[in-house]
GROMACS .gro file of C-alpha atoms in nm:
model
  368
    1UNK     CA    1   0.000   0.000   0.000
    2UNK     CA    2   0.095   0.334  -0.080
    3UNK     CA    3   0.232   0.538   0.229
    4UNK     CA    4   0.017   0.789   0.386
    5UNK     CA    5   0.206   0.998   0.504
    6UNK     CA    6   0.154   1.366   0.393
    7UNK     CA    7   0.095   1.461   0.056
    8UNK     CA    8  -0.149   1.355  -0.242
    9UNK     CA    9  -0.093   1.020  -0.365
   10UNK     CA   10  -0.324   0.814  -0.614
   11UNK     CA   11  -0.530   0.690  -0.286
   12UNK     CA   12  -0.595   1.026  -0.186
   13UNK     CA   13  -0.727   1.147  -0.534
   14UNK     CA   14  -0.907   0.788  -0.524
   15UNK     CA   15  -1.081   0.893  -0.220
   16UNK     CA   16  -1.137   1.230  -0.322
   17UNK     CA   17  -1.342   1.059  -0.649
   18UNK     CA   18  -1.129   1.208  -0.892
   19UNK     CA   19  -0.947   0.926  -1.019
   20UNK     CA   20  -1.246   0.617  -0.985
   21UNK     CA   21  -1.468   0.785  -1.289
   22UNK     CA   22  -1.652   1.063  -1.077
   23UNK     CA   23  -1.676   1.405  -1.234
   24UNK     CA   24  -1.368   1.607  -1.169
   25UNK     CA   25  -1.418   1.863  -0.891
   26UNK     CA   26  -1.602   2.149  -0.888
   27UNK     CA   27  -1.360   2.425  -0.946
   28UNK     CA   28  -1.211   2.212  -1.272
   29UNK     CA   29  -1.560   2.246  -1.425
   30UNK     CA   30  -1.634   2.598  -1.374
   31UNK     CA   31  -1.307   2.730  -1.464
   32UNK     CA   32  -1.345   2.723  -1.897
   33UNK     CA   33  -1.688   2.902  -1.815
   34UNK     CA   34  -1.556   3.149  -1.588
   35UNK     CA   35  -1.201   3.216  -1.769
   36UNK     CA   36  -1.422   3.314  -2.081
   37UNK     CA   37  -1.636   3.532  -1.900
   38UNK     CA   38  -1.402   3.669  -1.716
   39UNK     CA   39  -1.209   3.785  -1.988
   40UNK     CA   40  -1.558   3.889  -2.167
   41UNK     CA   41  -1.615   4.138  -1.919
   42UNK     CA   42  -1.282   4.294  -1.874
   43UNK     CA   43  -1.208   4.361  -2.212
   44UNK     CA   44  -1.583   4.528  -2.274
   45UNK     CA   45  -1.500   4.730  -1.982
   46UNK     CA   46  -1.166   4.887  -2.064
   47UNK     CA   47  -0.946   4.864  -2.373
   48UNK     CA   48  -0.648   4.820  -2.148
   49UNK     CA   49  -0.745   4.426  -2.084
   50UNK     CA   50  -0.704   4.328  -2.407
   51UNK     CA   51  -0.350   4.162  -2.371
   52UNK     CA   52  -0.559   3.941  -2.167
   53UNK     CA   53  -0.678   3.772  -2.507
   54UNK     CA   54  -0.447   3.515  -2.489
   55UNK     CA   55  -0.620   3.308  -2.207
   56UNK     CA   56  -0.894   3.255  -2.432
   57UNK     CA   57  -0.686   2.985  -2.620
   58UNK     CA   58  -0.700   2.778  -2.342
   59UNK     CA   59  -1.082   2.778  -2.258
   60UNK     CA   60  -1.117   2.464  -2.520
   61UNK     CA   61  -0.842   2.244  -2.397
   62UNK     CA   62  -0.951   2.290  -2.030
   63UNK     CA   63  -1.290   2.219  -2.117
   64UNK     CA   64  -1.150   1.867  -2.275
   65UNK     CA   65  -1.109   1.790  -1.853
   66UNK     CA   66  -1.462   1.830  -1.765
   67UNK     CA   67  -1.707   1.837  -2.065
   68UNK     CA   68  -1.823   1.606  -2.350
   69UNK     CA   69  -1.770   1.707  -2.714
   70UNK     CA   70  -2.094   1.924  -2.750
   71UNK     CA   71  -2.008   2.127  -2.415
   72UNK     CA   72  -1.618   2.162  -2.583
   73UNK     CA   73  -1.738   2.281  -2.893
   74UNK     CA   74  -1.996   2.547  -2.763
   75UNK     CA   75  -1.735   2.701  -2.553
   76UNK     CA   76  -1.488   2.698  -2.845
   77UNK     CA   77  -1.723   2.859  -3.041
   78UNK     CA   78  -1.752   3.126  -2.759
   79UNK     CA   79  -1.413   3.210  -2.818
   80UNK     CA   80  -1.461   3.274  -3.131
   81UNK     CA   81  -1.716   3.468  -3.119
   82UNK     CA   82  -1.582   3.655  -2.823
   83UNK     CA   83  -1.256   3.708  -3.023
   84UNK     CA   84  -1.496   3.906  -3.312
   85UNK     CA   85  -1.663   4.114  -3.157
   86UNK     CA   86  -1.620   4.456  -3.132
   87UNK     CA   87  -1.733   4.577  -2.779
   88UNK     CA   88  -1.397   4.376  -2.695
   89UNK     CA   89  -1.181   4.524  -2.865
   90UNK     CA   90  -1.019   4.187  -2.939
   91UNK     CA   91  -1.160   4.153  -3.305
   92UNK     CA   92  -0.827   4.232  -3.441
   93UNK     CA   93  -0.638   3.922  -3.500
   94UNK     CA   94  -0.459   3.793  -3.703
   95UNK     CA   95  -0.554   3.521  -3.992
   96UNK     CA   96  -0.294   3.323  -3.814
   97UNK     CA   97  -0.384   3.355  -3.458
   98UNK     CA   98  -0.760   3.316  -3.545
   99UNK     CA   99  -0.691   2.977  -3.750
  100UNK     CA  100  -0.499   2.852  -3.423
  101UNK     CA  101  -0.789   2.903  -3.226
  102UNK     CA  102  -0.987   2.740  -3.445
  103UNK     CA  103  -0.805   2.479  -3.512
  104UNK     CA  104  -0.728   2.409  -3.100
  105UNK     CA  105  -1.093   2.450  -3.041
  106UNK     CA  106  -1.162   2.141  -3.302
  107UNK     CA  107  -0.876   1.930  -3.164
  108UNK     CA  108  -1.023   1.962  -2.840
  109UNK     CA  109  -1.368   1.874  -2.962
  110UNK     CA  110  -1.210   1.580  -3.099
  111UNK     CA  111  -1.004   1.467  -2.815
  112UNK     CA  112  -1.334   1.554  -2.581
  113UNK     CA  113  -1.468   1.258  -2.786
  114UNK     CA  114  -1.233   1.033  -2.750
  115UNK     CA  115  -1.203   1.084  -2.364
  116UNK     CA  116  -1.529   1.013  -2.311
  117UNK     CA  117  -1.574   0.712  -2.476
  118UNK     CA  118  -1.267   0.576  -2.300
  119UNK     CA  119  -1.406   0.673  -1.983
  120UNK     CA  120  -1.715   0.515  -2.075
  121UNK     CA  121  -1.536   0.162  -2.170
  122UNK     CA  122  -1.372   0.226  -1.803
  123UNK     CA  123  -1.658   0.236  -1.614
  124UNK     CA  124  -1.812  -0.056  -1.813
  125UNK     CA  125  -1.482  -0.255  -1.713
  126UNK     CA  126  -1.437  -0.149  -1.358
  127UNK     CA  127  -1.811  -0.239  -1.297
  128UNK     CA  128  -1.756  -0.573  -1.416
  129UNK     CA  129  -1.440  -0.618  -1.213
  130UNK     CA  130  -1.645  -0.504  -0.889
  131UNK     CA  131  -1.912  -0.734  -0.963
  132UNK     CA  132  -1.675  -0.987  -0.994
  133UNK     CA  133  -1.474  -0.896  -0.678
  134UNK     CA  134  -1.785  -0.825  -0.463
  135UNK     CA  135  -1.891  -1.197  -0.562
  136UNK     CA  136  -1.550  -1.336  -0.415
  137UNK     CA  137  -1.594  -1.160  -0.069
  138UNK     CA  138  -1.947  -0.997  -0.049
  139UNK     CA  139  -1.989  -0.790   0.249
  140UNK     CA  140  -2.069  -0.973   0.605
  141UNK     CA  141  -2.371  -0.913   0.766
  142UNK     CA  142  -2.405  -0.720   1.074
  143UNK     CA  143  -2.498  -1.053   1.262
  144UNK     CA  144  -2.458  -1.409   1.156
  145UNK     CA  145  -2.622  -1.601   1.440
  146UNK     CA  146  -2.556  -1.492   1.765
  147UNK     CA  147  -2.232  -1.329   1.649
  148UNK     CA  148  -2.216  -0.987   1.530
  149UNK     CA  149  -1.954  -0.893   1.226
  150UNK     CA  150  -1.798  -0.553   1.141
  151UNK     CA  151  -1.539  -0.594   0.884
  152UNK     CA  152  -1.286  -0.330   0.684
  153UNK     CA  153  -1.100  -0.423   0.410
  154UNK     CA  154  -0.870  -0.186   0.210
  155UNK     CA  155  -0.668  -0.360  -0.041
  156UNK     CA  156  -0.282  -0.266  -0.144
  157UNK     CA  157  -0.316  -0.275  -0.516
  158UNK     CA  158  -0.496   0.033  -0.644
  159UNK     CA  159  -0.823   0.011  -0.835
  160UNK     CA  160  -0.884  -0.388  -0.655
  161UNK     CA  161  -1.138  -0.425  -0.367
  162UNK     CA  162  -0.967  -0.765  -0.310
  163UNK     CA  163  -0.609  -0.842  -0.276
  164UNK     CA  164  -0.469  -1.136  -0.037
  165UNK     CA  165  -0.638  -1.092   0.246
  166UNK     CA  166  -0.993  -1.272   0.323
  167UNK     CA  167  -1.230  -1.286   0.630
  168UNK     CA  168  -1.576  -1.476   0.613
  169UNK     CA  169  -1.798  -1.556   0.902
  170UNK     CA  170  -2.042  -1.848   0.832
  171UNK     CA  171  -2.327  -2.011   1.040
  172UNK     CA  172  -2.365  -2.414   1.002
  173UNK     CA  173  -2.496  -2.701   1.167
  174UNK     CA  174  -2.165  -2.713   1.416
  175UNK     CA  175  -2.199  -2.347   1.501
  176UNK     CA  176  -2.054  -2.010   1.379
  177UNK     CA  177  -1.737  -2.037   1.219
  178UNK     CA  178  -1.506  -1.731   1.129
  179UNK     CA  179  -1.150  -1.717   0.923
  180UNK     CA  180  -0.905  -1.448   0.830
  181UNK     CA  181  -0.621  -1.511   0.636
  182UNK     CA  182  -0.325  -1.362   0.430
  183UNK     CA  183  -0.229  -1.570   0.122
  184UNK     CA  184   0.129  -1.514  -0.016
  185UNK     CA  185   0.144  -1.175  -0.216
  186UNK     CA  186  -0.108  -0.958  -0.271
  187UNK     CA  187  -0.331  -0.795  -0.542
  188UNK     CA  188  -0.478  -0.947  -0.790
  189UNK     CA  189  -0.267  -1.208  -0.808
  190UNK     CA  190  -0.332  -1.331  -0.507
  191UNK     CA  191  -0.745  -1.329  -0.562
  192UNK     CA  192  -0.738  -1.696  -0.720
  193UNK     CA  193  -0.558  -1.803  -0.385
  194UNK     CA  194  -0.839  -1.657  -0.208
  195UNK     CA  195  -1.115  -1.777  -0.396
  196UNK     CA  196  -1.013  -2.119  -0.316
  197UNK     CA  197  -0.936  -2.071   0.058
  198UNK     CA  198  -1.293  -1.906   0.092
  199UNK     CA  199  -1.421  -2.224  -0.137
  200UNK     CA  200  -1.264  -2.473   0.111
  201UNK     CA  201  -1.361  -2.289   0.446
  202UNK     CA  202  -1.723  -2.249   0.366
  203UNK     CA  203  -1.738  -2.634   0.230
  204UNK     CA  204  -1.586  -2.723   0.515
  205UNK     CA  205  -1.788  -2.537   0.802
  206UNK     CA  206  -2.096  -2.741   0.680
  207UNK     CA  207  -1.911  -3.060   0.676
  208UNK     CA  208  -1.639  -3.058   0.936
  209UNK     CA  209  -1.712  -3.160   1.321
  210UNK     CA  210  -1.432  -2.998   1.441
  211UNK     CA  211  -1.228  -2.661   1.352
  212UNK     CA  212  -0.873  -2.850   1.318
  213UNK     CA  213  -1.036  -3.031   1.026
  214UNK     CA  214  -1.173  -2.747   0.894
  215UNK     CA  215  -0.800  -2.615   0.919
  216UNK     CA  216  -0.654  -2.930   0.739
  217UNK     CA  217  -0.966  -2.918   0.465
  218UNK     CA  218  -0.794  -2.533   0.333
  219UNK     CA  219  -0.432  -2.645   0.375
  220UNK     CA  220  -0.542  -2.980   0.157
  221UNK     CA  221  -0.710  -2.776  -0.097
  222UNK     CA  222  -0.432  -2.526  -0.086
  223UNK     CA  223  -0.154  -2.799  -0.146
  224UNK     CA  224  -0.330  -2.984  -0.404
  225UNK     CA  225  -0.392  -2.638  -0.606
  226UNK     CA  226  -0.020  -2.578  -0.589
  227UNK     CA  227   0.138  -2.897  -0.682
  228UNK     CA  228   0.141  -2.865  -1.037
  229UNK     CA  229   0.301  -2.553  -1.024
  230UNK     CA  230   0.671  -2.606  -1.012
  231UNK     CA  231   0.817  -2.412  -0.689
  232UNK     CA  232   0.501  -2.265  -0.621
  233UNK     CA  233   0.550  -2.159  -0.287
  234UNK     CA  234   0.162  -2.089  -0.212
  235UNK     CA  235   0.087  -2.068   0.097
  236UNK     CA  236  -0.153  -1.842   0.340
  237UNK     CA  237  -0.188  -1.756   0.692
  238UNK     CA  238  -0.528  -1.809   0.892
  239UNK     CA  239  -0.668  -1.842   1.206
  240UNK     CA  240  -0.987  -1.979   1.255
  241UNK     CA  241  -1.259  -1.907   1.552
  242UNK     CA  242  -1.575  -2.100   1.655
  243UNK     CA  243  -1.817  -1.945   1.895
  244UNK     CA  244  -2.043  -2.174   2.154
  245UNK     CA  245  -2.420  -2.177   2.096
  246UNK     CA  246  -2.447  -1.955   2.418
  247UNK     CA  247  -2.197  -1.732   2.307
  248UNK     CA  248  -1.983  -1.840   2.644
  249UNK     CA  249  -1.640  -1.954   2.478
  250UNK     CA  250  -1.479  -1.923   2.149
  251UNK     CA  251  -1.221  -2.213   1.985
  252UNK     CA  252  -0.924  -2.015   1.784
  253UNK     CA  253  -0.722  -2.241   1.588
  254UNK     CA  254  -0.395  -2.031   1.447
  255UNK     CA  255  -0.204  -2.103   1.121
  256UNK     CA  256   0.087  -1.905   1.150
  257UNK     CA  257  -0.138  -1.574   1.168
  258UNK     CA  258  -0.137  -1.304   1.437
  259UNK     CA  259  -0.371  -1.400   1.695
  260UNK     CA  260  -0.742  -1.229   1.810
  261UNK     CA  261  -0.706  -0.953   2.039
  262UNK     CA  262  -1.006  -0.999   2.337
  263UNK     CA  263  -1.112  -0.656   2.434
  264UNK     CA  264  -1.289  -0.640   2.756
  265UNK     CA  265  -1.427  -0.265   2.917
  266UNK     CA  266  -1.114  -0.108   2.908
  267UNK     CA  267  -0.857  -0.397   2.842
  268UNK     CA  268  -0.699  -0.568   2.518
  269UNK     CA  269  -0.547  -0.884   2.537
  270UNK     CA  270  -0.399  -1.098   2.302
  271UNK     CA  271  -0.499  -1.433   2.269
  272UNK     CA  272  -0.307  -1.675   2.396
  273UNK     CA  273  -0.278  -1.979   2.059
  274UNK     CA  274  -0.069  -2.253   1.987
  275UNK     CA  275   0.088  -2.176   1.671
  276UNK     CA  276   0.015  -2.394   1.376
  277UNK     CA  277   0.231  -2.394   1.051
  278UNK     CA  278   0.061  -2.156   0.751
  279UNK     CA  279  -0.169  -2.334   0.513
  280UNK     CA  280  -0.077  -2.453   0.180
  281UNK     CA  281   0.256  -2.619   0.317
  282UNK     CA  282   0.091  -2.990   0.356
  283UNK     CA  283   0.215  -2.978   0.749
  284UNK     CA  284  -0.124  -3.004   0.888
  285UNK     CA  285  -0.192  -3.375   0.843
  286UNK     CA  286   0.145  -3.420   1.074
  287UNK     CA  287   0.086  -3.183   1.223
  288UNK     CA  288  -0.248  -3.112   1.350
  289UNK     CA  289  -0.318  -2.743   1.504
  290UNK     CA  290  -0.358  -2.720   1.852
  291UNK     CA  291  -0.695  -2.524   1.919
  292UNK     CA  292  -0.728  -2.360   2.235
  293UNK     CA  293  -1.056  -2.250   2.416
  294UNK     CA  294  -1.126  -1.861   2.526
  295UNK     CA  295  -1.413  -1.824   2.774
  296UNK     CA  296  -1.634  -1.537   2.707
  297UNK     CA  297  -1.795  -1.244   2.985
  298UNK     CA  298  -2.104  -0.997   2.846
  299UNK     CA  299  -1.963  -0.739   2.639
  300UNK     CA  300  -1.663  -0.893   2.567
  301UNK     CA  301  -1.547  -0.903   2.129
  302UNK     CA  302  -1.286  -1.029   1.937
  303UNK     CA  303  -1.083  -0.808   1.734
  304UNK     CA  304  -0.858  -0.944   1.405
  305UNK     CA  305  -0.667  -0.766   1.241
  306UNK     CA  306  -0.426  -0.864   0.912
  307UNK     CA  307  -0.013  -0.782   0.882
  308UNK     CA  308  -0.107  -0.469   0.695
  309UNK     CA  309  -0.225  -0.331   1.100
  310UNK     CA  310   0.016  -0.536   1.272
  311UNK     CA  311   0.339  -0.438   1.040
  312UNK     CA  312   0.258  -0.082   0.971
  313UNK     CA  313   0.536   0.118   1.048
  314UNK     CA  314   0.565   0.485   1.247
  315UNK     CA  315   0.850   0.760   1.192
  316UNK     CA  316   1.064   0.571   1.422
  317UNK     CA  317   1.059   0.247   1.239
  318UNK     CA  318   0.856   0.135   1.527
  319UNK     CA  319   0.538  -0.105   1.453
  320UNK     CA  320   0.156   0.008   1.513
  321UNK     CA  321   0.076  -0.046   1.917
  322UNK     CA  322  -0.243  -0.198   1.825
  323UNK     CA  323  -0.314  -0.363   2.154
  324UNK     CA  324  -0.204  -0.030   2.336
  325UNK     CA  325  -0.462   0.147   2.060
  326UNK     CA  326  -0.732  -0.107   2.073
  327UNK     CA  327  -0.722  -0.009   2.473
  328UNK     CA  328  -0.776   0.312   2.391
  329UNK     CA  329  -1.045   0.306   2.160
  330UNK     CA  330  -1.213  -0.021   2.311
  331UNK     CA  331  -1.536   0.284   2.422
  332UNK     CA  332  -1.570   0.284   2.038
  333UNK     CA  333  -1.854   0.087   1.909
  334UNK     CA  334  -1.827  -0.279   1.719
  335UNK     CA  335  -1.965  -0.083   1.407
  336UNK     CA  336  -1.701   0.244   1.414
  337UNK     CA  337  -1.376   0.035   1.543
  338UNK     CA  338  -1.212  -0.108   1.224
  339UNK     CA  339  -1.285   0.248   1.094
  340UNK     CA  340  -1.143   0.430   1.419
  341UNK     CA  341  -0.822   0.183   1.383
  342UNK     CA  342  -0.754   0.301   0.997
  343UNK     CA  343  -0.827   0.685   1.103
  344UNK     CA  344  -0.565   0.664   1.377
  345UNK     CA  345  -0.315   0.483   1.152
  346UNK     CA  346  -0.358   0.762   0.886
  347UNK     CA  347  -0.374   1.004   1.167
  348UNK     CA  348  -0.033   0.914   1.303
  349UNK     CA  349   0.118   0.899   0.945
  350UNK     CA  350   0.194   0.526   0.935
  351UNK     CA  351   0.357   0.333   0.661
  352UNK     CA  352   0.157   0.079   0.532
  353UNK     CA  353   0.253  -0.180   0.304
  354UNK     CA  354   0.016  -0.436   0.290
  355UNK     CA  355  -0.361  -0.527   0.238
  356UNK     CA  356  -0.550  -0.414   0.531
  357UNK     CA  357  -0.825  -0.620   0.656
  358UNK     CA  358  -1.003  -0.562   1.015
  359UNK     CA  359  -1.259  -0.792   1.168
  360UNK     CA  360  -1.466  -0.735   1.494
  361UNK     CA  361  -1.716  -1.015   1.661
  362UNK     CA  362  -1.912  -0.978   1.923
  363UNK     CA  363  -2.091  -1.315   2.031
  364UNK     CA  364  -2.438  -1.251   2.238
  365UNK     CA  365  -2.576  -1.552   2.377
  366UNK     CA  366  -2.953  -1.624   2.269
  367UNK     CA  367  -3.247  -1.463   2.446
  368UNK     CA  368  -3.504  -1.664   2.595
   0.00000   0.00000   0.00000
């Protein structure tokens, strides 16, 4: 991911609209209109403005940012006109300078043209590919179960809404079962890894008593997948939960990925996990995950977060304090925390480098 520290990168003119197909901002639009009557009025008003002709060249070219062909030819023809008539005192030009305002004013109706059917293909395109990437990871739902789910995900690869991380939280006939992982890379070319994690873990939640198996189901998948590849090297991190039916206790199996953070009141603890080896690496079979069991108070959530929060990097070199942070912020609300967490990275100018991907879930036990 780009750094966001000060300045405007891409991802800040993404955010702003500019660069994802939006119209351009405000100012960009209105400036062809008011440049050309701008220079209108002066030059009616005093003689002395007239050196002030030459800004009227560029009125059609600007236009070319913010306006179709039609719009781009009406103001060229303003120019024109403006240029000929008397009150302005600009209706002495030359054949030559009058040509190359016509001829500009053309060019820009044709290049008007051509932008906008580009733009027009683009959008076309980048709908697709959101369709597409929405269908990988749709959005959770605020509850699945008993267990409420607030995700963020910000990928590293600009234009994608999925790189290599993944997060899903699924409801089956053993209870509700959440993952997030990291595959190798990220980007696009790490979607097809996720696609078949996601495949494996949501097959596998409807078919697997236990979550070890589920564990060894993605690392089978993920092995097979790569073993026609020579010195493929696929592999993913993931750590999976399952909550009790009364919402009481919570089984975390760990894959070589950073472990939940419990937040209770005003505390954040880490989970305590046995590590596992990563998925993908055909270890799991040998050697099965250790899962270990977290009991559960009222109120209490589980925070997960991907390397992208855990890795970022301050000033100092130093990484994000996320547990200190989490402490911090744990009066926020399940629905504003991932969001809180990003704002204070950006706030604090942090370097980060990877996909970001933030899960919160908050088990309630049923009512009566």
């Amino acid at each position: 991911m780009r750094s966001v520290r000060g300045g405007s990168s891409r991802r800040d003119l993404e955010d702003r609209g500019w660069l994802r197909g939006a119209p351009p901002p405000w100012w960009v639009r209105v400036l062809p209109v008011l440049l050309l009557v701008g220079v209108t009025v002066a030059t009616v008003i005093t003689p002395d403005a007239q050196d002030a002709g030459f800004v009227l060249g560029a009125i059609p070219p600007l236009a070319v940012l913010s306006y179709g062909p039609l719009a781009t030819g009406t103001l060229g023809l303003g120019v024109v006109v403006v240029l000929n008539v008397p009150a302005t005192h600009l209706n002495r030009p030359g054949n030559t300078d009058l040509l190359t305002i016509v001829f500009v004013a053309a060019l820009s109706v044709f290049v008007s043209y051509v932008r906008t059917r580009r733009d027009a293909q683009l959008d076309t395109e980048r709908a697709i590919g959101e369709a597409v990437q929405r269908a990988v990871m749709p959005p959770l739902p605020e509850r699945v179960g008993s267990v409420g789910c607030w995700g963020f995900y910000r990928a590293a690869q600009d234009g994608t809404l999925v790189g290599g991380d993944f997060y899903d939280v699924r409801d089956g006939p053993y209870g509700v079962r959440a993952v997030m992982g990291d595959v190798q890379g990220h980007g696009l070319s790490a979607v097809s890894t996720v696609v078949t994690l996601l495949g494996a873990f949501r097959e596998a939640v409807l078919d697997q008593p236990d979550l070890e198996s589920v564990a060894a189901r993605m690392d089978r998948r993920l092995a097979v997948d790569s073993a026609g590849t020579r010195h493929a090297e696929l592999f993913a991190t993931g750590v999976l939960m399952e909550f009790s039916p009364d919402g009481r206790a919570v089984r975390v199996v760990a894959c070589g990925h950073p472990a939940p953070v419990l937040l209770q009141e005003r505390q954040a603890v880490e989970v305590t996990v046995v590590p596992g080896p990563p998925l993908g690496l055909g270890l799991l079979d040998a050697d099965t995950p250790k899962g270990v069991t977290v009991t559960l108070g009222p109120g209490d959530r589980l925070f997960l977060a991907s390397d992208g929060v855990w890795e970022a990097r301050g000033a100092d070199d130093a990484f994000y304090p996320l547990r200190a942070r989490l402490a911090d912020l744990s009066g926020t609300a399940s629905t504003e925390l991932p969001s809180a967490v990003w704002a204070d990275l950006v706030r604090h100018a942090y370097d980060i480098r990877d996909d970001v991907s933030m899960l919160v879930l908050a088990p309630r036990p049923p009512g009566p």
